[in-house]
Amino acid sequence: MAPMAVQQQAQPAPAEQPKKEFKQSTANLPKEAINRTFRGDKEGKIKLEVLPDFVMKNDEESLLLKREWVKEHLVIAFRYWGALGFGEGVAGHITVKDPILRDVSNEKTAREEEEGWKKSTVARKCVNSMAAEKGGDGGAFWTLARLRWRPELGARESDVPRRPWRFDEVEWRWEPHYWMNPFQKHFKLMKKSDLVLVTPEGYVHPTLGAQKPINAAGFYIHSSIHKARPEVEAIGHCHSTFGKAWSAFGRPVDITNQDSCIFYENQAVYKSFGGVVLAAEEGANIAAALGPKNRCAILQNHGLLTIGSTVDEVAYTFSLLEKQCQIQLAIEAAEANGIKKVIIDDDDAAFTASTIQNPGALYFSFQGEAEVIQTREPELYE
């Protein structure tokens, strides 16, 4: 009898183990966000230069240099916007605080206490309020005060306290002055000599800066935000094409790509349109909608607005938000035709935002554009 063939039963394939999804973490990365973005030599001698040294100093020479530097970068920001086609008649304005005629108080505000401004790198680099030290000479406070009291640097009689040596016995606050574009001047043609210095009351400064009219809406919007957010150095707003288009939906932009993570939990929507802003109340409403932390806003049926620690950050972030509005409109059109969009999940968006939302990183990201303009358009310094 022939032997029977033994049929072996096939063994089931082992079940595939689900792959553990890898998530990046900031735990082992440099604490300073800007230092995560580049690599130098092994010894650490090659470093990334971000802000000029004098920007972080408060001696007289540094403050005077900073005033000129702030004005130059404001002009560069306007020319960048002009190159992108953001000009729309007389609409659009950027303001930046004057480093000397700025907001100063002898009392630390509750906001500064809450945010631990003394420990904040951003606050150290972009100081918005200098508190005098009781029992001492006031340090940086007195340097700033001495400059504020000099008429050739813009001091008005109302700025000079009668008894400055008793600064620690009373509460007082100087409100900031802003540099701003004049009415009707095209962004592409802006020069340093065109810039207007605006007083806290919203008028053209009588002795410093160009003696030209300014956009009233710009003052009402910007002054309200500066008052609500004293840590803010610069504010930008204009009526860009895709910003206006997307603003009609009254929705924030989606986080759909790496660059858009700049807006992750960092954007507000002002769901109202009260017409041309010609009253302080409407400016206050916009400031309230922006909230205590957001640095970008979509103004429904109006346009976009960005704020920041430098005018460079403001100009660059605005351009990114405008591009994201354009991208969003394209995505919405594709989705309407049945193509599903994918939103970046919260963990990945938060991780990316922790680096690219850094004011220093945003300032640095704009410097390539700034260099192009400085090289090709030297007349901006006139």
mmCIF file of C-alpha atoms in Angstrom:
data_model
loop_
_atom_site.group_PDB
_atom_site.id
_atom_site.type_symbol
_atom_site.label_atom_id
_atom_site.label_comp_id
_atom_site.label_asym_id
_atom_site.label_seq_id
_atom_site.Cartn_x
_atom_site.Cartn_y
_atom_site.Cartn_z
ATOM 1 C CA MET A 1 0.000 0.000 0.000
ATOM 2 C CA ALA A 2 1.426 3.314 -1.032
ATOM 3 C CA PRO A 3 2.196 5.728 1.794
ATOM 4 C CA MET A 4 -0.316 8.544 2.192
ATOM 5 C CA ALA A 5 0.885 12.097 1.666
ATOM 6 C CA VAL A 6 0.716 14.135 4.823
ATOM 7 C CA GLN A 7 -0.857 17.509 4.186
ATOM 8 C CA GLN A 8 0.568 20.165 6.449
ATOM 9 C CA GLN A 9 -1.795 22.864 7.570
ATOM 10 C CA ALA A 10 -0.597 26.352 6.715
ATOM 11 C CA GLN A 11 0.261 28.416 9.769
ATOM 12 C CA PRO A 12 -1.464 31.792 9.978
ATOM 13 C CA ALA A 13 0.837 34.725 9.367
ATOM 14 C CA PRO A 14 1.721 36.594 12.552
ATOM 15 C CA ALA A 15 -0.428 39.648 13.043
ATOM 16 C CA GLU A 16 1.308 42.883 12.175
ATOM 17 C CA GLN A 17 2.124 44.967 15.195
ATOM 18 C CA PRO A 18 0.785 48.486 14.863
ATOM 19 C CA LYS A 19 3.611 50.908 14.260
ATOM 20 C CA LYS A 20 4.140 53.370 17.026
ATOM 21 C CA GLU A 21 3.677 56.814 15.565
ATOM 22 C CA PHE A 22 6.753 58.969 16.025
ATOM 23 C CA LYS A 23 6.168 62.408 17.489
ATOM 24 C CA GLN A 24 8.856 65.048 17.741
ATOM 25 C CA SER A 25 9.387 66.763 21.056
ATOM 26 C CA THR A 26 11.133 69.908 22.237
ATOM 27 C CA ALA A 27 12.477 68.061 25.296
ATOM 28 C CA ASN A 28 15.969 67.561 23.862
ATOM 29 C CA LEU A 29 16.101 70.682 21.724
ATOM 30 C CA PRO A 30 17.735 74.029 22.592
ATOM 31 C CA LYS A 31 15.577 76.137 24.884
ATOM 32 C CA GLU A 32 15.847 79.182 22.620
ATOM 33 C CA ALA A 33 13.646 78.448 19.605
ATOM 34 C CA ILE A 34 15.894 80.333 17.183
ATOM 35 C CA ASN A 35 18.811 78.036 18.086
ATOM 36 C CA ARG A 36 16.877 74.967 16.915
ATOM 37 C CA THR A 37 16.824 76.150 13.322
ATOM 38 C CA PHE A 38 20.525 76.210 12.402
ATOM 39 C CA ARG A 39 23.747 74.264 12.881
ATOM 40 C CA GLY A 40 27.178 75.811 13.227
ATOM 41 C CA ASP A 41 30.580 74.316 13.958
ATOM 42 C CA LYS A 42 31.116 71.585 16.548
ATOM 43 C CA GLU A 43 32.726 73.985 19.023
ATOM 44 C CA GLY A 44 29.751 76.332 18.930
ATOM 45 C CA LYS A 45 31.741 79.335 17.705
ATOM 46 C CA ILE A 46 29.565 79.912 14.642
ATOM 47 C CA LYS A 47 26.346 81.477 15.821
ATOM 48 C CA LEU A 48 23.334 83.037 14.220
ATOM 49 C CA GLU A 49 23.273 86.817 14.498
ATOM 50 C CA VAL A 50 19.704 87.987 14.935
ATOM 51 C CA LEU A 51 19.099 91.482 16.301
ATOM 52 C CA PRO A 52 21.918 94.060 16.350
ATOM 53 C CA ASP A 53 23.568 94.470 19.756
ATOM 54 C CA PHE A 54 22.361 98.041 20.234
ATOM 55 C CA VAL A 55 18.727 96.923 20.033
ATOM 56 C CA MET A 56 19.105 95.151 23.381
ATOM 57 C CA LYS A 57 20.933 98.036 25.080
ATOM 58 C CA ASN A 58 19.492 101.124 26.740
ATOM 59 C CA ASP A 59 22.404 103.538 26.866
ATOM 60 C CA GLU A 60 22.061 106.855 25.057
ATOM 61 C CA GLU A 61 24.111 105.919 21.997
ATOM 62 C CA SER A 62 22.225 102.644 21.540
ATOM 63 C CA LEU A 63 18.804 104.276 21.829
ATOM 64 C CA LEU A 64 19.708 106.879 19.218
ATOM 65 C CA LEU A 65 20.983 104.156 16.881
ATOM 66 C CA LYS A 66 17.850 102.131 17.488
ATOM 67 C CA ARG A 67 15.621 105.051 16.489
ATOM 68 C CA GLU A 68 17.294 105.228 13.070
ATOM 69 C CA TRP A 69 17.309 101.428 12.717
ATOM 70 C CA VAL A 70 13.576 101.219 13.500
ATOM 71 C CA LYS A 71 12.772 103.858 10.876
ATOM 72 C CA GLU A 72 14.910 102.162 8.226
ATOM 73 C CA HIS A 73 13.241 98.805 8.795
ATOM 74 C CA LEU A 74 9.810 100.430 8.714
ATOM 75 C CA VAL A 75 10.583 101.813 5.248
ATOM 76 C CA ILE A 76 11.860 98.395 4.132
ATOM 77 C CA ALA A 77 8.615 96.812 5.357
ATOM 78 C CA PHE A 78 6.546 99.256 3.313
ATOM 79 C CA ARG A 79 8.607 98.653 0.183
ATOM 80 C CA TYR A 80 8.255 94.898 0.676
ATOM 81 C CA TRP A 81 4.489 95.257 0.900
ATOM 82 C CA GLY A 82 4.547 97.470 -2.171
ATOM 83 C CA ALA A 83 6.467 94.835 -4.130
ATOM 84 C CA LEU A 84 3.802 92.284 -3.167
ATOM 85 C CA GLY A 85 1.034 94.546 -4.460
ATOM 86 C CA PHE A 86 -0.523 95.317 -1.092
ATOM 87 C CA GLY A 87 -1.135 98.980 -1.901
ATOM 88 C CA GLU A 88 -4.829 99.874 -2.171
ATOM 89 C CA GLY A 89 -5.311 103.615 -2.548
ATOM 90 C CA VAL A 90 -4.749 105.323 0.797
ATOM 91 C CA ALA A 91 -5.561 102.183 2.815
ATOM 92 C CA GLY A 92 -2.867 100.399 4.771
ATOM 93 C CA HIS A 93 -0.533 101.385 7.570
ATOM 94 C CA ILE A 94 2.273 100.103 9.753
ATOM 95 C CA THR A 95 3.231 101.700 13.049
ATOM 96 C CA VAL A 96 6.266 101.085 15.227
ATOM 97 C CA LYS A 97 7.039 102.591 18.612
ATOM 98 C CA ASP A 98 9.744 105.201 18.839
ATOM 99 C CA PRO A 99 12.547 103.829 21.057
ATOM 100 C CA ILE A 100 12.935 107.133 22.937
ATOM 101 C CA LEU A 101 9.486 108.729 23.079
ATOM 102 C CA ARG A 102 7.897 105.517 24.264
ATOM 103 C CA ASP A 103 5.728 104.166 27.047
ATOM 104 C CA VAL A 104 7.502 104.356 30.392
ATOM 105 C CA SER A 105 6.153 103.952 33.892
ATOM 106 C CA ASN A 106 7.517 103.879 37.416
ATOM 107 C CA GLU A 107 5.215 100.978 38.206
ATOM 108 C CA LYS A 108 5.322 97.459 36.756
ATOM 109 C CA THR A 109 1.909 96.637 35.374
ATOM 110 C CA ALA A 110 -0.082 93.559 36.303
ATOM 111 C CA ARG A 111 0.508 92.212 32.800
ATOM 112 C CA GLU A 112 4.281 92.411 33.246
ATOM 113 C CA GLU A 113 4.037 90.633 36.570
ATOM 114 C CA GLU A 114 1.847 87.881 35.148
ATOM 115 C CA GLU A 115 4.034 87.226 32.123
ATOM 116 C CA GLY A 116 7.269 87.305 34.076
ATOM 117 C CA TRP A 117 8.720 89.911 31.764
ATOM 118 C CA LYS A 118 12.076 90.005 33.553
ATOM 119 C CA LYS A 119 12.639 86.353 32.673
ATOM 120 C CA SER A 120 11.419 86.643 29.103
ATOM 121 C CA THR A 121 14.042 86.759 26.364
ATOM 122 C CA VAL A 122 11.628 88.534 24.054
ATOM 123 C CA ALA A 123 10.878 91.129 26.710
ATOM 124 C CA ARG A 124 14.581 91.701 27.328
ATOM 125 C CA LYS A 125 15.169 92.218 23.626
ATOM 126 C CA CYS A 126 12.103 94.339 23.015
ATOM 127 C CA VAL A 127 11.573 96.197 26.284
ATOM 128 C CA ASN A 128 8.223 97.960 26.407
ATOM 129 C CA SER A 129 8.229 99.344 29.909
ATOM 130 C CA MET A 130 11.218 100.331 32.012
ATOM 131 C CA ALA A 131 10.585 100.425 35.728
ATOM 132 C CA ALA A 132 12.788 102.678 37.816
ATOM 133 C CA GLU A 133 14.546 101.002 40.703
ATOM 134 C CA LYS A 134 13.766 102.692 43.995
ATOM 135 C CA GLY A 135 16.802 103.733 45.930
ATOM 136 C CA GLY A 136 19.054 103.812 42.859
ATOM 137 C CA ASP A 137 19.651 106.068 39.904
ATOM 138 C CA GLY A 138 16.995 104.326 37.839
ATOM 139 C CA GLY A 139 19.505 102.820 35.392
ATOM 140 C CA ALA A 140 17.976 102.469 31.937
ATOM 141 C CA PHE A 141 14.966 104.464 33.100
ATOM 142 C CA TRP A 142 17.008 107.597 33.706
ATOM 143 C CA THR A 143 18.878 107.243 30.418
ATOM 144 C CA LEU A 144 15.554 107.172 28.624
ATOM 145 C CA ALA A 145 14.169 110.009 30.730
ATOM 146 C CA ARG A 146 17.130 112.267 29.969
ATOM 147 C CA LEU A 147 16.669 111.663 26.246
ATOM 148 C CA ARG A 148 12.936 112.317 26.464
ATOM 149 C CA TRP A 149 13.562 115.671 28.083
ATOM 150 C CA ARG A 150 15.793 116.963 25.270
ATOM 151 C CA PRO A 151 13.830 119.162 22.825
ATOM 152 C CA GLU A 152 16.080 118.303 19.866
ATOM 153 C CA LEU A 153 15.049 114.645 20.285
ATOM 154 C CA GLY A 154 11.351 115.449 20.301
ATOM 155 C CA ALA A 155 10.570 116.446 23.885
ATOM 156 C CA ARG A 156 7.526 118.644 24.358
ATOM 157 C CA GLU A 157 6.943 120.770 27.446
ATOM 158 C CA SER A 158 4.204 118.406 28.612
ATOM 159 C CA ASP A 159 6.677 115.496 28.610
ATOM 160 C CA VAL A 160 8.960 116.982 31.250
ATOM 161 C CA PRO A 161 7.884 116.310 34.857
ATOM 162 C CA ARG A 162 8.343 119.238 37.238
ATOM 163 C CA ARG A 163 10.058 117.139 39.904
ATOM 164 C CA PRO A 164 11.756 114.261 38.073
ATOM 165 C CA TRP A 165 13.961 113.434 41.066
ATOM 166 C CA ARG A 166 10.864 112.351 43.032
ATOM 167 C CA PHE A 167 9.815 109.762 40.455
ATOM 168 C CA ASP A 168 9.328 107.058 43.081
ATOM 169 C CA GLU A 169 6.715 108.946 45.105
ATOM 170 C CA VAL A 170 3.930 109.172 42.543
ATOM 171 C CA GLU A 171 2.467 107.010 39.826
ATOM 172 C CA TRP A 172 2.752 108.282 36.288
ATOM 173 C CA ARG A 173 3.062 106.936 32.754
ATOM 174 C CA TRP A 174 4.325 108.319 29.480
ATOM 175 C CA GLU A 175 2.357 107.103 26.480
ATOM 176 C CA PRO A 176 4.248 105.956 23.378
ATOM 177 C CA HIS A 177 4.814 107.845 20.145
ATOM 178 C CA TYR A 178 4.685 105.939 16.833
ATOM 179 C CA TRP A 179 6.399 106.202 13.480
ATOM 180 C CA MET A 180 3.906 105.773 10.659
ATOM 181 C CA ASN A 181 3.466 106.221 6.908
ATOM 182 C CA PRO A 182 1.980 109.492 5.641
ATOM 183 C CA PHE A 183 -1.365 109.631 3.886
ATOM 184 C CA GLN A 184 -1.274 108.999 0.105
ATOM 185 C CA LYS A 185 2.394 107.951 -0.145
ATOM 186 C CA HIS A 186 2.740 104.742 -2.149
ATOM 187 C CA PHE A 187 4.419 101.880 -0.298
ATOM 188 C CA LYS A 188 6.900 101.335 -3.148
ATOM 189 C CA LEU A 189 8.202 104.906 -2.949
ATOM 190 C CA MET A 190 8.491 105.249 0.828
ATOM 191 C CA LYS A 191 11.647 106.919 2.141
ATOM 192 C CA LYS A 192 12.977 107.450 5.626
ATOM 193 C CA SER A 193 12.303 111.185 5.351
ATOM 194 C CA ASP A 194 8.615 110.481 4.600
ATOM 195 C CA LEU A 195 7.895 108.873 7.966
ATOM 196 C CA VAL A 196 5.628 110.722 10.383
ATOM 197 C CA LEU A 197 5.994 110.668 14.166
ATOM 198 C CA VAL A 198 2.562 110.469 15.785
ATOM 199 C CA THR A 199 1.932 111.714 19.326
ATOM 200 C CA PRO A 200 -0.091 109.694 21.870
ATOM 201 C CA GLU A 201 -3.037 111.992 21.169
ATOM 202 C CA GLY A 202 -2.955 111.032 17.491
ATOM 203 C CA TYR A 203 -1.454 114.186 16.006
ATOM 204 C CA VAL A 204 1.623 114.797 13.884
ATOM 205 C CA HIS A 205 4.598 115.637 16.122
ATOM 206 C CA PRO A 206 5.373 119.366 15.786
ATOM 207 C CA THR A 207 9.156 119.077 15.399
ATOM 208 C CA LEU A 208 10.220 115.511 14.578
ATOM 209 C CA GLY A 209 9.469 113.576 11.401
ATOM 210 C CA ALA A 210 7.706 114.588 8.202
ATOM 211 C CA GLN A 211 5.041 117.242 8.589
ATOM 212 C CA LYS A 212 2.404 115.368 6.604
ATOM 213 C CA PRO A 213 -1.119 114.113 7.404
ATOM 214 C CA ILE A 214 -1.696 110.512 8.507
ATOM 215 C CA ASN A 215 -4.504 107.987 8.079
ATOM 216 C CA ALA A 216 -7.012 108.537 10.911
ATOM 217 C CA ALA A 217 -8.195 104.916 10.835
ATOM 218 C CA GLY A 218 -4.604 103.809 11.281
ATOM 219 C CA PHE A 219 -4.293 105.790 14.490
ATOM 220 C CA TYR A 220 -7.595 104.580 15.956
ATOM 221 C CA ILE A 221 -6.829 100.916 15.265
ATOM 222 C CA HIS A 222 -3.169 100.916 16.218
ATOM 223 C CA SER A 223 -3.366 103.114 19.311
ATOM 224 C CA SER A 224 -6.095 100.899 20.771
ATOM 225 C CA ILE A 225 -4.022 97.763 20.239
ATOM 226 C CA HIS A 226 -0.869 99.342 21.665
ATOM 227 C CA LYS A 227 -2.858 100.374 24.732
ATOM 228 C CA ALA A 228 -4.352 96.896 25.197
ATOM 229 C CA ARG A 229 -1.103 95.073 24.393
ATOM 230 C CA PRO A 230 1.807 97.177 25.746
ATOM 231 C CA GLU A 231 4.340 94.462 24.860
ATOM 232 C CA VAL A 232 3.654 95.015 21.143
ATOM 233 C CA GLU A 233 6.239 97.075 19.252
ATOM 234 C CA ALA A 234 4.715 97.180 15.765
ATOM 235 C CA ILE A 235 1.353 96.708 14.045
ATOM 236 C CA GLY A 236 0.506 96.289 10.371
ATOM 237 C CA HIS A 237 -2.771 96.343 8.464
ATOM 238 C CA CYS A 238 -3.720 96.731 4.824
ATOM 239 C CA HIS A 239 -6.327 95.639 2.300
ATOM 240 C CA SER A 240 -4.534 92.828 0.468
ATOM 241 C CA THR A 241 -6.476 90.908 -2.193
ATOM 242 C CA PHE A 242 -6.644 87.390 -0.746
ATOM 243 C CA GLY A 243 -6.952 88.674 2.807
ATOM 244 C CA LYS A 244 -10.057 90.614 1.801
ATOM 245 C CA ALA A 245 -11.449 87.611 -0.061
ATOM 246 C CA TRP A 246 -10.992 85.173 2.826
ATOM 247 C CA SER A 247 -12.198 87.709 5.403
ATOM 248 C CA ALA A 248 -15.677 87.497 3.846
ATOM 249 C CA PHE A 249 -16.058 84.043 5.440
ATOM 250 C CA GLY A 250 -15.349 85.311 8.960
ATOM 251 C CA ARG A 251 -13.248 82.209 9.657
ATOM 252 C CA PRO A 252 -9.665 81.581 10.759
ATOM 253 C CA VAL A 253 -7.330 79.934 8.262
ATOM 254 C CA ASP A 254 -6.799 76.184 8.588
ATOM 255 C CA ILE A 255 -3.459 74.717 9.635
ATOM 256 C CA THR A 256 -2.712 72.822 6.432
ATOM 257 C CA ASN A 257 1.048 73.202 5.943
ATOM 258 C CA GLN A 258 4.234 73.930 7.865
ATOM 259 C CA ASP A 259 4.193 77.698 7.347
ATOM 260 C CA SER A 260 0.579 77.932 8.474
ATOM 261 C CA CYS A 261 1.612 76.612 11.900
ATOM 262 C CA ILE A 262 2.637 80.205 12.603
ATOM 263 C CA PHE A 263 -1.096 80.811 12.990
ATOM 264 C CA TYR A 264 -1.792 77.804 15.218
ATOM 265 C CA GLU A 265 -3.665 79.128 18.257
ATOM 266 C CA ASN A 266 -2.303 82.516 17.225
ATOM 267 C CA GLN A 267 -5.113 84.076 15.186
ATOM 268 C CA ALA A 268 -8.305 85.901 16.010
ATOM 269 C CA VAL A 269 -11.353 86.760 13.928
ATOM 270 C CA TYR A 270 -13.126 90.071 14.408
ATOM 271 C CA LYS A 271 -16.655 89.097 13.388
ATOM 272 C CA SER A 272 -17.984 92.524 12.679
ATOM 273 C CA PHE A 273 -17.639 95.314 10.199
ATOM 274 C CA GLY A 274 -18.567 98.728 11.446
ATOM 275 C CA GLY A 275 -17.454 100.634 8.370
ATOM 276 C CA VAL A 276 -14.349 102.758 7.973
ATOM 277 C CA VAL A 277 -12.685 103.020 11.386
ATOM 278 C CA LEU A 278 -13.133 106.666 12.345
ATOM 279 C CA ALA A 279 -13.704 106.310 16.079
ATOM 280 C CA ALA A 280 -11.658 105.041 19.000
ATOM 281 C CA GLU A 281 -14.470 102.656 19.997
ATOM 282 C CA GLU A 282 -14.126 100.592 16.811
ATOM 283 C CA GLY A 283 -10.378 100.404 17.339
ATOM 284 C CA ALA A 284 -11.001 99.192 20.889
ATOM 285 C CA ASN A 285 -13.366 96.495 19.562
ATOM 286 C CA ILE A 286 -10.666 95.201 17.218
ATOM 287 C CA ALA A 287 -8.125 95.204 20.061
ATOM 288 C CA ALA A 288 -10.549 93.246 22.261
ATOM 289 C CA ALA A 289 -11.117 90.660 19.524
ATOM 290 C CA LEU A 290 -7.368 90.210 19.150
ATOM 291 C CA GLY A 291 -7.200 89.168 22.795
ATOM 292 C CA PRO A 292 -4.188 88.958 25.115
ATOM 293 C CA LYS A 293 -2.018 86.529 23.113
ATOM 294 C CA ASN A 294 -2.918 86.381 19.405
ATOM 295 C CA ARG A 295 -0.534 88.116 17.019
ATOM 296 C CA CYS A 296 -2.668 87.843 13.878
ATOM 297 C CA ALA A 297 -6.255 88.785 13.119
ATOM 298 C CA ILE A 298 -8.732 88.419 10.286
ATOM 299 C CA LEU A 299 -11.098 91.386 10.237
ATOM 300 C CA GLN A 300 -14.354 90.177 8.698
ATOM 301 C CA ASN A 301 -15.225 91.953 5.422
ATOM 302 C CA HIS A 302 -12.143 94.109 5.904
ATOM 303 C CA GLY A 303 -8.698 92.487 5.736
ATOM 304 C CA LEU A 304 -5.769 91.237 7.786
ATOM 305 C CA LEU A 305 -3.787 92.578 10.729
ATOM 306 C CA THR A 306 -0.560 91.404 12.366
ATOM 307 C CA ILE A 307 1.382 92.557 15.415
ATOM 308 C CA GLY A 308 4.867 91.777 16.657
ATOM 309 C CA SER A 309 8.059 92.567 18.514
ATOM 310 C CA THR A 310 9.681 94.082 15.417
ATOM 311 C CA VAL A 311 8.356 95.675 12.269
ATOM 312 C CA ASP A 312 10.164 92.911 10.364
ATOM 313 C CA GLU A 313 8.079 90.270 12.131
ATOM 314 C CA VAL A 314 4.897 92.185 11.333
ATOM 315 C CA ALA A 315 5.672 92.569 7.625
ATOM 316 C CA TYR A 316 6.752 88.951 7.205
ATOM 317 C CA THR A 317 3.884 87.416 9.189
ATOM 318 C CA PHE A 318 1.385 89.517 7.241
ATOM 319 C CA SER A 319 2.760 88.242 3.930
ATOM 320 C CA LEU A 320 2.509 84.642 5.176
ATOM 321 C CA LEU A 321 -1.080 85.166 6.312
ATOM 322 C CA GLU A 322 -1.964 86.675 2.934
ATOM 323 C CA LYS A 323 -0.452 83.642 1.173
ATOM 324 C CA GLN A 324 -2.288 81.260 3.496
ATOM 325 C CA CYS A 325 -5.560 82.997 2.627
ATOM 326 C CA GLN A 326 -4.756 82.396 -1.048
ATOM 327 C CA ILE A 327 -3.926 78.750 -0.317
ATOM 328 C CA GLN A 328 -7.097 78.388 1.756
ATOM 329 C CA LEU A 329 -9.269 79.637 -1.099
ATOM 330 C CA ALA A 330 -7.639 77.118 -3.464
ATOM 331 C CA ILE A 331 -8.146 74.303 -0.938
ATOM 332 C CA GLU A 332 -11.802 75.246 -0.453
ATOM 333 C CA ALA A 333 -12.344 75.121 -4.222
ATOM 334 C CA ALA A 334 -10.718 71.681 -4.450
ATOM 335 C CA GLU A 335 -12.702 70.387 -1.487
ATOM 336 C CA ALA A 336 -15.938 71.571 -3.104
ATOM 337 C CA ASN A 337 -15.059 69.199 -5.962
ATOM 338 C CA GLY A 338 -14.706 66.208 -3.670
ATOM 339 C CA ILE A 339 -11.015 66.311 -2.782
ATOM 340 C CA LYS A 340 -10.610 65.869 0.952
ATOM 341 C CA LYS A 341 -8.245 68.185 2.794
ATOM 342 C CA VAL A 342 -6.036 67.052 5.673
ATOM 343 C CA ILE A 343 -5.524 69.315 8.675
ATOM 344 C CA ILE A 344 -2.257 69.035 10.624
ATOM 345 C CA ASP A 345 -3.009 67.439 13.985
ATOM 346 C CA ASP A 346 -2.686 69.453 17.180
ATOM 347 C CA ASP A 347 0.486 67.774 18.457
ATOM 348 C CA ASP A 348 2.436 68.354 15.257
ATOM 349 C CA ALA A 349 1.064 71.863 14.834
ATOM 350 C CA ALA A 350 1.975 72.783 18.411
ATOM 351 C CA PHE A 351 5.487 71.345 18.046
ATOM 352 C CA THR A 352 6.109 73.287 14.836
ATOM 353 C CA ALA A 353 4.564 76.460 16.221
ATOM 354 C CA SER A 354 6.845 76.344 19.271
ATOM 355 C CA THR A 355 9.766 77.074 16.949
ATOM 356 C CA ILE A 356 8.481 79.097 14.013
ATOM 357 C CA GLN A 357 6.245 81.439 16.039
ATOM 358 C CA ASN A 358 9.311 82.764 17.856
ATOM 359 C CA PRO A 359 9.697 86.540 17.244
ATOM 360 C CA GLY A 360 13.438 86.160 16.667
ATOM 361 C CA ALA A 361 12.862 83.457 14.058
ATOM 362 C CA LEU A 362 10.272 85.596 12.283
ATOM 363 C CA TYR A 363 12.574 88.627 12.345
ATOM 364 C CA PHE A 364 15.420 86.555 10.929
ATOM 365 C CA SER A 365 13.190 85.024 8.240
ATOM 366 C CA PHE A 366 12.506 88.496 6.847
ATOM 367 C CA GLN A 367 16.143 89.558 6.567
ATOM 368 C CA GLY A 368 16.659 87.969 3.150
ATOM 369 C CA GLU A 369 13.852 90.110 1.735
ATOM 370 C CA ALA A 370 15.208 93.135 3.592
ATOM 371 C CA GLU A 371 18.672 92.647 2.104
ATOM 372 C CA VAL A 372 17.279 92.537 -1.433
ATOM 373 C CA ILE A 373 15.476 95.846 -0.903
ATOM 374 C CA GLN A 374 18.456 97.489 0.830
ATOM 375 C CA THR A 375 20.734 96.480 -2.039
ATOM 376 C CA ARG A 376 18.463 97.412 -4.923
ATOM 377 C CA GLU A 377 16.787 100.508 -3.470
ATOM 378 C CA PRO A 378 19.375 102.563 -1.543
ATOM 379 C CA GLU A 379 17.237 105.686 -1.957
ATOM 380 C CA LEU A 380 15.060 104.404 0.895
ATOM 381 C CA TYR A 381 17.601 105.900 3.334
ATOM 382 C CA GLU A 382 16.986 109.441 2.072
#
